[in-house]
mmCIF file of C-alpha atoms and ligand atoms in Angstrom:
data_model
loop_
_atom_site.group_PDB
_atom_site.id
_atom_site.type_symbol
_atom_site.label_atom_id
_atom_site.label_comp_id
_atom_site.label_asym_id
_atom_site.label_seq_id
_atom_site.Cartn_x
_atom_site.Cartn_y
_atom_site.Cartn_z
ATOM 1 C CA UNK C 674 87.800 122.942 78.279
ATOM 2 C CA UNK C 675 88.947 120.691 75.657
ATOM 3 C CA UNK C 676 87.825 122.317 72.413
ATOM 4 C CA UNK C 677 89.534 121.330 69.473
ATOM 5 C CA UNK C 678 91.731 118.985 71.328
ATOM 6 C CA UNK C 679 91.942 115.263 70.248
ATOM 7 C CA UNK C 680 92.206 112.045 72.113
ATOM 8 C CA UNK C 681 92.973 108.915 71.112
ATOM 9 C CA UNK C 682 91.497 106.570 73.663
ATOM 10 C CA UNK C 683 92.868 103.099 73.652
ATOM 11 C CA UNK C 684 90.633 100.559 75.592
ATOM 12 C CA UNK C 685 92.258 97.257 77.154
ATOM 13 C CA UNK C 686 90.264 94.185 78.047
ATOM 14 C CA UNK C 687 89.789 94.227 81.800
ATOM 15 C CA UNK C 688 86.445 94.377 83.719
ATOM 16 C CA UNK C 689 86.850 98.064 84.245
ATOM 17 C CA UNK C 690 86.386 98.847 80.550
ATOM 18 C CA UNK C 691 82.827 100.044 81.283
ATOM 19 C CA UNK C 692 84.141 103.329 83.052
ATOM 20 C CA UNK C 693 85.639 104.334 80.225
ATOM 21 C CA UNK C 694 82.372 104.636 78.782
ATOM 22 C CA UNK C 695 82.103 107.390 81.430
ATOM 23 C CA UNK C 696 85.341 109.091 80.867
ATOM 24 C CA UNK C 697 84.489 109.506 76.759
ATOM 25 C CA UNK C 698 80.826 111.130 78.533
ATOM 26 C CA UNK C 699 83.098 113.394 80.027
ATOM 27 C CA UNK C 700 85.814 114.435 77.573
ATOM 28 C CA UNK C 701 82.744 114.941 74.911
ATOM 29 C CA UNK C 702 81.278 117.419 77.370
ATOM 30 C CA UNK C 703 84.600 119.303 78.119
ATOM 31 C CA UNK C 704 84.589 119.667 74.346
ATOM 32 C CA UNK C 705 87.087 117.050 73.393
ATOM 33 C CA UNK C 706 87.172 115.120 70.539
ATOM 34 C CA UNK C 707 87.714 111.416 70.526
ATOM 35 C CA UNK C 708 89.005 108.528 68.374
ATOM 36 C CA UNK C 709 88.388 105.022 70.728
ATOM 37 C CA UNK C 710 90.231 101.666 69.880
ATOM 38 C CA UNK C 711 89.198 98.651 71.633
ATOM 39 C CA UNK C 712 91.248 95.884 71.960
ATOM 40 C CA UNK C 713 90.247 92.304 71.136
ATOM 41 C CA UNK C 714 89.417 91.514 74.873
ATOM 42 C CA UNK C 715 87.957 94.974 75.636
ATOM 43 C CA UNK C 716 85.027 93.956 72.879
ATOM 44 C CA UNK C 717 84.260 91.309 75.300
ATOM 45 C CA UNK C 718 83.241 94.229 77.821
ATOM 46 C CA UNK C 719 82.069 96.935 76.131
ATOM 47 C CA UNK C 720 80.538 96.834 72.318
ATOM 48 C CA UNK C 721 82.288 99.068 70.101
ATOM 49 C CA UNK C 722 78.743 100.260 69.249
ATOM 50 C CA UNK C 723 78.259 102.027 72.676
ATOM 51 C CA UNK C 724 81.968 103.873 72.289
ATOM 52 C CA UNK C 725 81.229 104.626 68.895
ATOM 53 C CA UNK C 726 77.865 106.230 70.359
ATOM 54 C CA UNK C 727 79.022 107.893 73.024
ATOM 55 C CA UNK C 728 82.332 109.254 71.060
ATOM 56 C CA UNK C 729 80.518 110.612 68.111
ATOM 57 C CA UNK C 730 83.268 108.802 66.086
ATOM 58 C CA UNK C 731 84.535 105.724 64.243
ATOM 59 C CA UNK C 732 85.666 102.836 66.648
ATOM 60 C CA UNK C 733 88.611 101.158 65.377
ATOM 61 C CA UNK C 734 89.285 97.559 66.998
ATOM 62 C CA UNK C 735 91.336 95.798 64.279
ATOM 63 C CA UNK C 736 94.831 96.279 62.515
ATOM 64 C CA UNK C 737 93.910 94.245 59.971
ATOM 65 C CA UNK C 738 90.995 96.026 58.772
ATOM 66 C CA UNK C 739 91.550 97.004 55.237
ATOM 67 C CA UNK C 740 88.955 98.921 54.704
ATOM 68 C CA UNK C 741 90.023 101.020 57.762
ATOM 69 C CA UNK C 742 93.589 101.486 56.482
ATOM 70 C CA UNK C 743 92.313 102.924 53.391
ATOM 71 C CA UNK C 744 90.488 105.947 55.641
ATOM 72 C CA UNK C 745 93.418 106.373 58.279
ATOM 73 C CA UNK C 746 96.452 104.190 58.115
ATOM 74 C CA UNK C 747 97.555 103.448 61.920
ATOM 75 C CA UNK C 748 100.791 105.625 61.438
ATOM 76 C CA UNK C 749 98.462 108.392 60.861
ATOM 77 C CA UNK C 750 95.590 106.995 63.496
ATOM 78 C CA UNK C 751 98.529 107.394 65.993
ATOM 79 C CA UNK C 752 99.805 110.859 65.591
ATOM 80 C CA UNK C 753 96.327 112.651 64.525
ATOM 81 C CA UNK C 754 95.743 113.178 68.413
ATOM 82 C CA UNK C 755 96.799 115.466 70.929
ATOM 83 C CA UNK C 756 96.996 112.830 73.912
ATOM 84 C CA UNK C 757 97.284 109.099 73.822
ATOM 85 C CA UNK C 758 95.268 107.660 76.625
ATOM 86 C CA UNK C 759 95.029 104.183 77.856
ATOM 87 C CA UNK C 760 92.401 103.112 80.273
ATOM 88 C CA UNK C 761 92.079 100.865 81.261
ATOM 89 C CA UNK C 762 95.740 99.576 80.737
ATOM 90 C CA UNK C 763 95.881 96.186 81.439
ATOM 91 C CA UNK C 764 98.914 94.136 83.000
ATOM 92 C CA UNK C 765 99.276 92.793 79.412
ATOM 93 C CA UNK C 766 99.160 96.466 77.671
ATOM 94 C CA UNK C 767 101.471 97.639 79.972
ATOM 95 C CA UNK C 768 104.202 94.685 78.819
ATOM 96 C CA UNK C 769 103.132 95.164 75.005
ATOM 97 C CA UNK C 770 104.162 98.690 75.615
ATOM 98 C CA UNK C 771 107.275 98.317 77.874
ATOM 99 C CA UNK C 772 108.592 95.308 75.638
ATOM 100 C CA UNK C 773 107.620 97.519 72.262
ATOM 101 C CA UNK C 774 105.568 94.690 70.712
ATOM 102 C CA UNK C 775 103.471 95.726 68.116
ATOM 103 C CA UNK C 776 100.792 92.627 67.036
ATOM 104 C CA UNK C 777 97.551 94.247 67.527
ATOM 105 C CA UNK C 778 96.018 97.780 66.470
ATOM 106 C CA UNK C 779 96.234 99.229 70.148
ATOM 107 C CA UNK C 780 100.003 98.334 70.617
ATOM 108 C CA UNK C 781 100.898 99.242 66.994
ATOM 109 C CA UNK C 782 99.223 102.797 67.366
ATOM 110 C CA UNK C 783 101.322 103.358 70.822
ATOM 111 C CA UNK C 784 104.623 102.128 69.204
ATOM 112 C CA UNK C 785 103.630 104.596 66.170
ATOM 113 C CA UNK C 786 102.790 107.662 67.770
ATOM 114 C CA UNK C 787 105.112 110.586 68.803
ATOM 115 C CA UNK C 788 102.159 112.336 70.922
ATOM 116 C CA UNK C 789 102.196 112.204 74.725
ATOM 117 C CA UNK C 790 100.726 108.718 76.539
ATOM 118 C CA UNK C 791 98.892 108.595 79.844
ATOM 119 C CA UNK C 792 98.214 105.189 80.846
ATOM 120 C CA UNK C 793 95.400 104.563 83.784
ATOM 121 C CA UNK C 794 96.531 100.837 85.023
ATOM 122 C CA UNK C 795 93.761 98.664 86.158
ATOM 123 C CA UNK C 796 93.720 94.830 87.556
ATOM 124 C CA UNK C 797 93.835 92.530 89.995
ATOM 125 C CA UNK C 798 96.371 93.700 92.913
ATOM 126 C CA UNK C 799 98.660 90.207 92.484
ATOM 127 C CA UNK C 800 99.119 91.595 89.119
ATOM 128 C CA UNK C 801 99.642 95.039 90.244
ATOM 129 C CA UNK C 802 102.388 94.178 92.571
ATOM 130 C CA UNK C 803 103.770 91.501 90.574
ATOM 131 C CA UNK C 804 107.942 91.919 89.870
ATOM 132 C CA UNK C 805 107.278 92.111 86.072
ATOM 133 C CA UNK C 806 104.179 94.827 86.348
ATOM 134 C CA UNK C 807 106.424 96.586 88.559
ATOM 135 C CA UNK C 808 109.607 96.437 86.003
ATOM 136 C CA UNK C 809 107.451 96.962 83.262
ATOM 137 C CA UNK C 810 105.931 100.426 84.964
ATOM 138 C CA UNK C 811 109.497 101.751 85.866
ATOM 139 C CA UNK C 812 110.346 101.048 81.978
ATOM 140 C CA UNK C 813 107.267 103.039 81.258
ATOM 141 C CA UNK C 814 107.872 106.067 83.438
ATOM 142 C CA UNK C 815 111.749 106.254 82.357
ATOM 143 C CA UNK C 816 109.895 106.424 78.821
ATOM 144 C CA UNK C 817 107.969 109.358 79.890
ATOM 145 C CA UNK C 818 104.643 107.958 79.882
ATOM 146 C CA UNK C 819 102.152 109.769 82.121
ATOM 147 C CA UNK C 820 100.070 107.607 84.950
ATOM 148 C CA UNK C 821 96.504 108.344 86.356
ATOM 149 C CA UNK C 822 95.740 105.749 89.570
ATOM 150 C CA UNK C 823 95.738 102.929 90.156
ATOM 151 C CA UNK C 824 93.331 103.190 92.691
ATOM 152 C CA UNK C 825 92.823 100.959 96.220
ATOM 153 C CA UNK C 826 90.029 99.329 96.859
ATOM 154 C CA UNK C 827 87.792 96.691 96.140
ATOM 155 C CA UNK C 828 87.879 94.886 93.179
ATOM 156 C CA UNK C 829 85.733 93.282 90.902
ATOM 157 C CA UNK C 830 87.350 89.853 91.588
ATOM 158 C CA UNK C 831 86.757 89.833 95.170
ATOM 159 C CA UNK C 832 90.166 90.930 96.577
ATOM 160 C CA UNK C 833 91.197 94.109 98.079
ATOM 161 C CA UNK C 834 94.071 96.541 97.319
ATOM 162 C CA UNK C 835 95.256 98.803 94.586
ATOM 163 C CA UNK C 836 94.483 98.069 91.138
ATOM 164 C CA UNK C 837 91.584 99.608 90.439
ATOM 165 C CA UNK C 838 91.132 101.868 87.694
ATOM 166 C CA UNK C 839 91.124 105.387 88.883
ATOM 167 C CA UNK C 840 87.690 107.088 88.891
ATOM 168 C CA UNK C 841 86.707 108.505 85.409
ATOM 169 C CA UNK C 842 86.982 112.111 86.735
ATOM 170 C CA UNK C 843 90.529 111.736 88.040
ATOM 171 C CA UNK C 844 91.730 110.777 84.717
ATOM 172 C CA UNK C 845 89.487 113.434 83.189
ATOM 173 C CA UNK C 846 91.371 115.996 85.354
ATOM 174 C CA UNK C 847 95.007 114.497 84.493
ATOM 175 C CA UNK C 848 93.361 114.758 80.861
ATOM 176 C CA UNK C 849 92.989 118.413 81.648
ATOM 177 C CA UNK C 850 96.079 118.940 83.003
ATOM 178 C CA UNK C 851 97.775 117.998 79.812
ATOM 179 C CA UNK C 852 95.467 119.452 77.415
ATOM 180 C CA UNK C 853 93.146 122.221 79.323
ATOM 181 C CA UNK C 854 93.677 125.765 78.634
ATOM 182 C CA UNK C 855 94.240 126.522 82.324
ATOM 183 C CA UNK C 856 96.618 129.391 82.986
ATOM 184 C CA UNK C 857 99.817 127.155 83.654
ATOM 185 C CA UNK C 858 99.011 125.183 80.588
ATOM 186 C CA UNK C 859 102.208 124.362 79.261
ATOM 187 C CA UNK C 860 104.100 125.149 82.371
ATOM 188 C CA UNK C 861 106.381 122.222 84.018
ATOM 189 C CA UNK C 862 106.480 122.619 87.787
ATOM 190 C CA UNK C 863 108.540 120.467 90.049
ATOM 191 C CA UNK C 864 107.005 120.449 93.920
ATOM 192 C CA UNK C 865 108.632 118.532 96.538
ATOM 193 C CA UNK C 866 106.675 117.019 99.303
ATOM 194 C CA UNK C 867 106.984 114.768 102.326
ATOM 195 C CA UNK C 868 109.359 114.029 104.954
ATOM 196 C CA UNK C 869 113.006 112.193 104.172
ATOM 197 C CA UNK C 870 114.366 109.148 105.440
ATOM 198 C CA UNK C 871 117.747 108.915 106.480
ATOM 199 C CA UNK C 872 118.517 105.249 106.825
ATOM 200 C CA UNK C 873 120.748 104.294 110.009
ATOM 201 C CA UNK C 874 120.791 100.400 109.066
ATOM 202 C CA UNK C 875 118.351 98.832 106.961
ATOM 203 C CA UNK C 876 115.210 98.807 109.061
ATOM 204 C CA UNK C 877 116.043 101.903 110.945
ATOM 205 C CA UNK C 878 115.934 105.673 110.324
ATOM 206 C CA UNK C 879 115.740 109.447 110.968
ATOM 207 C CA UNK C 880 112.743 111.167 110.170
ATOM 208 C CA UNK C 881 110.298 113.736 110.681
ATOM 209 C CA UNK C 882 106.687 114.629 111.476
ATOM 210 C CA UNK C 883 105.853 116.141 108.053
ATOM 211 C CA UNK C 884 102.767 114.416 106.553
ATOM 212 C CA UNK C 885 102.879 115.852 102.979
ATOM 213 C CA UNK C 886 99.630 117.788 103.127
ATOM 214 C CA UNK C 887 100.797 120.992 101.871
ATOM 215 C CA UNK C 888 102.675 119.991 99.192
ATOM 216 C CA UNK C 889 99.944 117.417 97.922
ATOM 217 C CA UNK C 890 97.542 119.783 98.242
ATOM 218 C CA UNK C 891 99.931 122.349 96.271
ATOM 219 C CA UNK C 892 100.431 120.036 93.427
ATOM 220 C CA UNK C 893 96.485 118.928 93.089
ATOM 221 C CA UNK C 894 96.105 123.009 92.615
ATOM 222 C CA UNK C 895 98.798 123.773 89.871
ATOM 223 C CA UNK C 896 97.334 120.511 88.144
ATOM 224 C CA UNK C 897 94.100 122.201 88.543
ATOM 225 C CA UNK C 898 95.636 125.212 86.629
ATOM 226 C CA UNK C 899 97.015 122.888 83.977
ATOM 227 C CA UNK C 900 100.116 122.697 85.009
ATOM 228 C CA UNK C 901 102.400 119.421 84.508
ATOM 229 C CA UNK C 902 103.967 118.576 87.588
ATOM 230 C CA UNK C 903 106.625 116.592 88.591
ATOM 231 C CA UNK C 904 105.914 115.600 92.133
ATOM 232 C CA UNK C 905 109.095 114.467 94.185
ATOM 233 C CA UNK C 906 107.959 112.804 97.455
ATOM 234 C CA UNK C 907 109.288 111.447 100.326
ATOM 235 C CA UNK C 908 107.478 108.557 102.554
ATOM 236 C CA UNK C 909 104.295 110.968 102.924
ATOM 237 C CA UNK C 910 101.282 110.128 104.987
ATOM 238 C CA UNK C 911 99.048 111.285 102.393
ATOM 239 C CA UNK C 912 98.738 109.784 98.592
ATOM 240 C CA UNK C 913 100.485 111.323 95.748
ATOM 241 C CA UNK C 914 97.428 113.706 93.896
ATOM 242 C CA UNK C 915 95.926 112.367 90.482
ATOM 243 C CA UNK C 916 97.085 113.389 87.353
ATOM 244 C CA UNK C 917 101.361 114.625 88.708
ATOM 245 C CA UNK C 918 104.337 112.805 87.180
ATOM 246 C CA UNK C 919 105.825 111.165 90.897
ATOM 247 C CA UNK C 920 109.271 110.492 91.426
ATOM 248 C CA UNK C 921 109.540 108.613 95.202
ATOM 249 C CA UNK C 922 112.162 108.802 97.065
ATOM 250 C CA UNK C 923 113.468 108.436 100.309
ATOM 251 C CA UNK C 924 116.402 110.303 101.288
ATOM 252 C CA UNK C 925 117.500 113.893 100.538
ATOM 253 C CA UNK C 926 120.460 112.474 98.427
ATOM 254 C CA UNK C 927 117.874 111.061 96.101
ATOM 255 C CA UNK C 928 115.424 114.132 96.438
ATOM 256 C CA UNK C 929 118.138 116.120 94.765
ATOM 257 C CA UNK C 930 119.109 114.157 92.397
ATOM 258 C CA UNK C 931 115.404 113.506 91.262
ATOM 259 C CA UNK C 932 114.800 117.443 91.135
ATOM 260 C CA UNK C 933 117.581 117.567 88.999
ATOM 261 C CA UNK C 934 116.759 115.146 86.736
ATOM 262 C CA UNK C 935 113.276 116.922 86.530
ATOM 263 C CA UNK C 936 114.387 119.888 85.395
ATOM 264 C CA UNK C 937 113.744 122.325 83.257
ATOM 265 C CA UNK C 938 110.784 123.446 84.731
ATOM 266 C CA UNK C 939 109.172 127.146 84.904
ATOM 267 C CA UNK C 940 108.976 127.115 88.539
ATOM 268 C CA UNK C 941 110.198 124.590 91.456
ATOM 269 C CA UNK C 942 108.285 124.943 94.877
ATOM 270 C CA UNK C 943 110.395 123.048 97.900
ATOM 271 C CA UNK C 944 107.160 121.999 100.356
ATOM 272 C CA UNK C 945 109.220 118.837 101.483
ATOM 273 C CA UNK C 946 110.755 118.727 105.059
ATOM 274 C CA UNK C 947 113.976 117.897 104.005
ATOM 275 C CA UNK C 948 116.111 115.946 106.986
ATOM 276 C CA UNK C 949 119.279 118.542 107.678
ATOM 277 C CA UNK C 950 121.488 115.592 108.550
ATOM 278 C CA UNK C 951 122.082 112.004 107.378
ATOM 279 C CA UNK C 952 123.737 109.266 109.196
ATOM 280 C CA UNK C 953 127.413 108.842 107.679
ATOM 281 C CA UNK C 954 128.103 105.591 106.823
ATOM 282 C CA UNK C 955 124.597 103.737 107.427
ATOM 283 C CA UNK C 956 125.111 100.246 108.316
ATOM 284 C CA UNK C 957 124.611 97.420 105.310
ATOM 285 C CA UNK C 958 123.119 95.084 108.394
ATOM 286 C CA UNK C 959 120.945 95.548 111.095
ATOM 287 C CA UNK C 960 123.022 97.170 114.097
ATOM 288 C CA UNK C 961 122.449 94.898 116.840
ATOM 289 C CA UNK C 962 123.708 95.240 120.783
ATOM 290 C CA UNK C 963 126.985 94.131 121.458
ATOM 291 C CA UNK C 964 125.825 93.509 125.447
ATOM 292 C CA UNK C 965 128.518 96.093 126.608
ATOM 293 C CA UNK C 966 125.494 98.634 127.231
ATOM 294 C CA UNK C 967 127.164 101.171 125.065
ATOM 295 C CA UNK C 968 124.828 102.629 122.129
ATOM 296 C CA UNK C 969 126.400 102.625 118.747
ATOM 297 C CA UNK C 970 128.193 106.112 117.844
ATOM 298 C CA UNK C 971 126.147 107.779 114.987
ATOM 299 C CA UNK C 972 128.644 110.413 112.503
ATOM 300 C CA UNK C 973 126.072 113.009 111.009
ATOM 301 C CA UNK C 974 126.427 114.665 107.954
ATOM 302 C CA UNK C 975 124.821 117.633 106.604
ATOM 303 C CA UNK C 976 122.552 116.799 103.540
ATOM 304 C CA UNK C 977 122.549 118.884 100.425
ATOM 305 C CA UNK C 978 120.096 121.901 100.705
ATOM 306 C CA UNK C 979 117.696 121.379 97.586
ATOM 307 C CA UNK C 980 116.388 124.502 98.007
ATOM 308 C CA UNK C 981 119.686 126.374 97.905
ATOM 309 C CA UNK C 982 121.228 124.142 95.115
ATOM 310 C CA UNK C 983 117.917 124.777 92.448
ATOM 311 C CA UNK C 984 118.075 128.801 93.655
ATOM 312 C CA UNK C 985 121.828 129.415 92.979
ATOM 313 C CA UNK C 986 121.789 127.330 89.408
ATOM 314 C CA UNK C 987 123.863 129.590 86.939
ATOM 315 C CA UNK C 988 122.494 128.220 84.011
ATOM 316 C CA UNK C 989 118.765 126.615 83.626
ATOM 317 C CA UNK C 990 117.261 128.171 86.569
ATOM 318 C CA UNK C 991 113.872 128.010 87.122
ATOM 319 C CA UNK C 992 111.749 131.485 86.284
ATOM 320 C CA UNK C 993 110.531 131.142 89.569
ATOM 321 C CA UNK C 994 111.646 129.478 92.988
ATOM 322 C CA UNK C 995 109.490 129.005 96.046
ATOM 323 C CA UNK C 996 110.677 127.724 99.473
ATOM 324 C CA UNK C 997 109.321 127.024 102.640
ATOM 325 C CA UNK C 998 109.834 127.688 106.288
ATOM 326 C CA UNK C 999 108.666 126.451 109.188
ATOM 327 C CA UNK C 1000 109.603 128.086 112.373
ATOM 328 C CA UNK C 1001 108.944 128.572 115.864
ATOM 329 C CA UNK C 1002 109.508 132.051 116.784
ATOM 330 C CA UNK C 1003 110.216 135.173 114.930
ATOM 331 C CA UNK C 1004 108.425 133.613 111.993
ATOM 332 C CA UNK C 1005 108.778 136.842 109.587
ATOM 333 C CA UNK C 1006 112.503 137.778 110.436
ATOM 334 C CA UNK C 1007 113.772 134.140 110.056
ATOM 335 C CA UNK C 1008 112.142 133.257 106.649
ATOM 336 C CA UNK C 1009 113.400 136.628 105.450
ATOM 337 C CA UNK C 1010 116.602 135.836 106.498
ATOM 338 C CA UNK C 1011 116.321 132.903 104.753
ATOM 339 C CA UNK C 1012 115.129 133.645 101.525
ATOM 340 C CA UNK C 1013 118.629 135.821 101.070
ATOM 341 C CA UNK C 1014 120.609 133.050 102.219
ATOM 342 C CA UNK C 1015 119.022 130.716 99.880
ATOM 343 C CA UNK C 1016 118.688 132.612 96.879
ATOM 344 C CA UNK C 1017 115.200 131.907 96.554
ATOM 345 C CA UNK C 1018 112.380 134.262 94.765
ATOM 346 C CA UNK C 1019 109.722 133.449 97.696
ATOM 347 C CA UNK C 1020 109.082 132.104 100.671
ATOM 348 C CA UNK C 1021 106.169 130.821 102.379
ATOM 349 C CA UNK C 1022 106.805 131.107 106.043
ATOM 350 C CA UNK C 1023 104.346 129.438 109.028
ATOM 351 C CA UNK C 1024 104.467 129.153 112.924
ATOM 352 C CA UNK C 1025 104.923 125.356 113.514
ATOM 353 C CA UNK C 1026 104.753 125.625 117.327
ATOM 354 C CA UNK C 1027 103.136 122.578 118.504
ATOM 355 C CA UNK C 1028 100.022 125.031 119.767
ATOM 356 C CA UNK C 1029 99.279 125.874 116.305
ATOM 357 C CA UNK C 1030 98.242 122.367 115.116
ATOM 358 C CA UNK C 1031 99.920 123.115 111.818
ATOM 359 C CA UNK C 1032 102.672 120.419 111.545
ATOM 360 C CA UNK C 1033 100.590 116.970 110.707
ATOM 361 C CA UNK C 1034 97.339 119.252 110.751
ATOM 362 C CA UNK C 1035 94.761 120.207 107.740
ATOM 363 C CA UNK C 1036 94.686 124.087 108.536
ATOM 364 C CA UNK C 1037 97.931 126.563 107.381
ATOM 365 C CA UNK C 1038 98.472 130.278 108.389
ATOM 366 C CA UNK C 1039 100.927 131.293 106.262
ATOM 367 C CA UNK C 1040 102.982 134.871 105.322
ATOM 368 C CA UNK C 1041 104.601 134.752 101.751
ATOM 369 C CA UNK C 1042 107.541 136.626 101.508
ATOM 370 C CA UNK C 1043 108.920 137.943 98.279
ATOM 371 C CA UNK C 1044 111.071 141.030 97.164
ATOM 372 C CA UNK C 1045 108.423 143.246 97.883
ATOM 373 C CA UNK C 1046 108.294 142.289 101.593
ATOM 374 C CA UNK C 1047 105.775 140.449 103.889
ATOM 375 C CA UNK C 1048 102.220 139.236 102.731
ATOM 376 C CA UNK C 1049 100.286 137.582 105.653
ATOM 377 C CA UNK C 1050 97.558 135.181 104.622
ATOM 378 C CA UNK C 1051 94.121 134.149 107.102
ATOM 379 C CA UNK C 1052 94.693 131.057 108.475
ATOM 380 C CA UNK C 1053 92.823 128.322 106.035
ATOM 381 C CA UNK C 1054 92.577 124.970 105.162
ATOM 382 C CA UNK C 1055 95.960 123.440 103.256
ATOM 383 C CA UNK C 1056 93.707 123.022 100.479
ATOM 384 C CA UNK C 1057 92.758 127.148 100.487
ATOM 385 C CA UNK C 1058 96.256 127.881 101.069
ATOM 386 C CA UNK C 1059 97.676 125.745 98.301
ATOM 387 C CA UNK C 1060 94.886 127.056 95.624
ATOM 388 C CA UNK C 1061 96.118 131.071 96.438
ATOM 389 C CA UNK C 1062 99.628 129.995 96.440
ATOM 390 C CA UNK C 1063 98.687 128.013 93.053
ATOM 391 C CA UNK C 1064 96.907 131.478 91.738
ATOM 392 C CA UNK C 1065 99.925 133.649 92.640
ATOM 393 C CA UNK C 1066 102.233 131.757 90.725
ATOM 394 C CA UNK C 1067 100.005 131.366 87.776
ATOM 395 C CA UNK C 1068 100.343 135.085 88.044
ATOM 396 C CA UNK C 1069 104.038 135.448 88.299
ATOM 397 C CA UNK C 1070 104.365 133.014 85.501
ATOM 398 C CA UNK C 1071 101.862 134.747 83.205
HETATM 399 O O1 LIG R 1480 116.532 125.811 105.650
HETATM 400 P P1 LIG R 1480 114.681 125.043 106.104
HETATM 401 O O2 LIG R 1480 115.210 123.467 106.235
HETATM 402 O O3 LIG R 1480 114.417 125.658 107.360
HETATM 403 O O4 LIG R 1480 114.511 125.303 104.521
HETATM 404 C C1 LIG R 1480 113.182 124.966 104.461
HETATM 405 C C2 LIG R 1480 113.268 125.457 102.761
HETATM 406 O O5 LIG R 1480 114.485 124.462 102.447
HETATM 407 C C3 LIG R 1480 111.868 124.138 102.377
HETATM 408 O O6 LIG R 1480 111.482 124.725 101.233
HETATM 409 C C4 LIG R 1480 112.715 122.944 102.227
HETATM 410 O O7 LIG R 1480 111.759 122.021 101.256
HETATM 411 C C5 LIG R 1480 114.149 123.480 101.892
HETATM 412 N N1 LIG R 1480 115.119 122.565 101.738
HETATM 413 C C6 LIG R 1480 115.881 121.571 100.874
HETATM 414 N N2 LIG R 1480 116.936 121.089 101.669
HETATM 415 C C7 LIG R 1480 117.279 120.967 102.514
HETATM 416 C C8 LIG R 1480 116.677 121.502 103.573
HETATM 417 C C9 LIG R 1480 115.672 122.242 102.975
HETATM 418 O O8 LIG R 1480 115.217 121.634 99.872
HETATM 419 N N3 LIG R 1480 118.342 119.947 102.604
#
């Protein structure tokens, strides 16, 4: 529930603005309070009256409305909320935010606020993929701005691709993750997921078959319990979950740097299938056959062990560090030894022999090993395993 929590909802001017009315309804239903702010362009898509009626509060539209300034100045307005949500965040609004412009009420509030900000971008696919939007997004993420979406699909303009506003329910879930009173609210958890790609040259790489399904399901389950999740993901098959801070990486070295950059955290869960080896001196240009018939010699070097690094941190170690162990034989014995060797608190072990269908499949059968011993859970969907593991993490951090 969002009881007593106030959200400043900035509605940008895009065709998706109508969906923000449904978002207002969801926030109100959960007991949250809302102050909507419409940009001038937004008023062309939804009326201030409908936003005000659904929000049950006054709607603000213009910086230079002196009556409003007398009632509540823009500085106070920007700071009276627990969270500022921008939905839809248009390319224009994102550019203003990234550039620090403040030429209307919405952009001024975003400059003046000291409250966490969550954006839900929505725009034409070409605009989303434009280098300027990418630059702006990188700046906003660097400033710690949270993001939900955009989704991929058919767009009002007749094109297809990423750029659709995330569904109101997904934006609401992301709000709940930040403000809701779940057992993990206020806890920051870092999750790694997916494979890593280790380049051989600009077009070839060494990889593994991890889909990222278990790490993604776990991150989603943690968000549902209210955790603030930083999701460090290699190039996975499945899309990252909604409501997390995504840090996309390719290599193990990048993953380690991203994890270190995301700390401090209350817990860290390492579900990624990190490549053990990288190619030393990867070629900067595509390796060509030289006509001799001899293959190129690849020199491999060991990758950093991210789990062991974090488990063995002398200062700032997360209170709970969880590793995974994919084994094909003697699962419990190997995983128990791995827990001791790496220095983590728990190891979630599973048998990934091809006949189990677990690697790349929808189900998992795990044994959780902690200081007390091993506990084997019945085979279940990766989503259910994630839910149970998230519950155990919540108990441990309580
Ligand atoms: O040693 P092994 O790869 O089996 O260990 C698996 C566990 O260690 C997983 O939790 C995985 O995410 C983590 N790991 C890591 N960095 C590595 C190798 C594994 O974080 N370089």
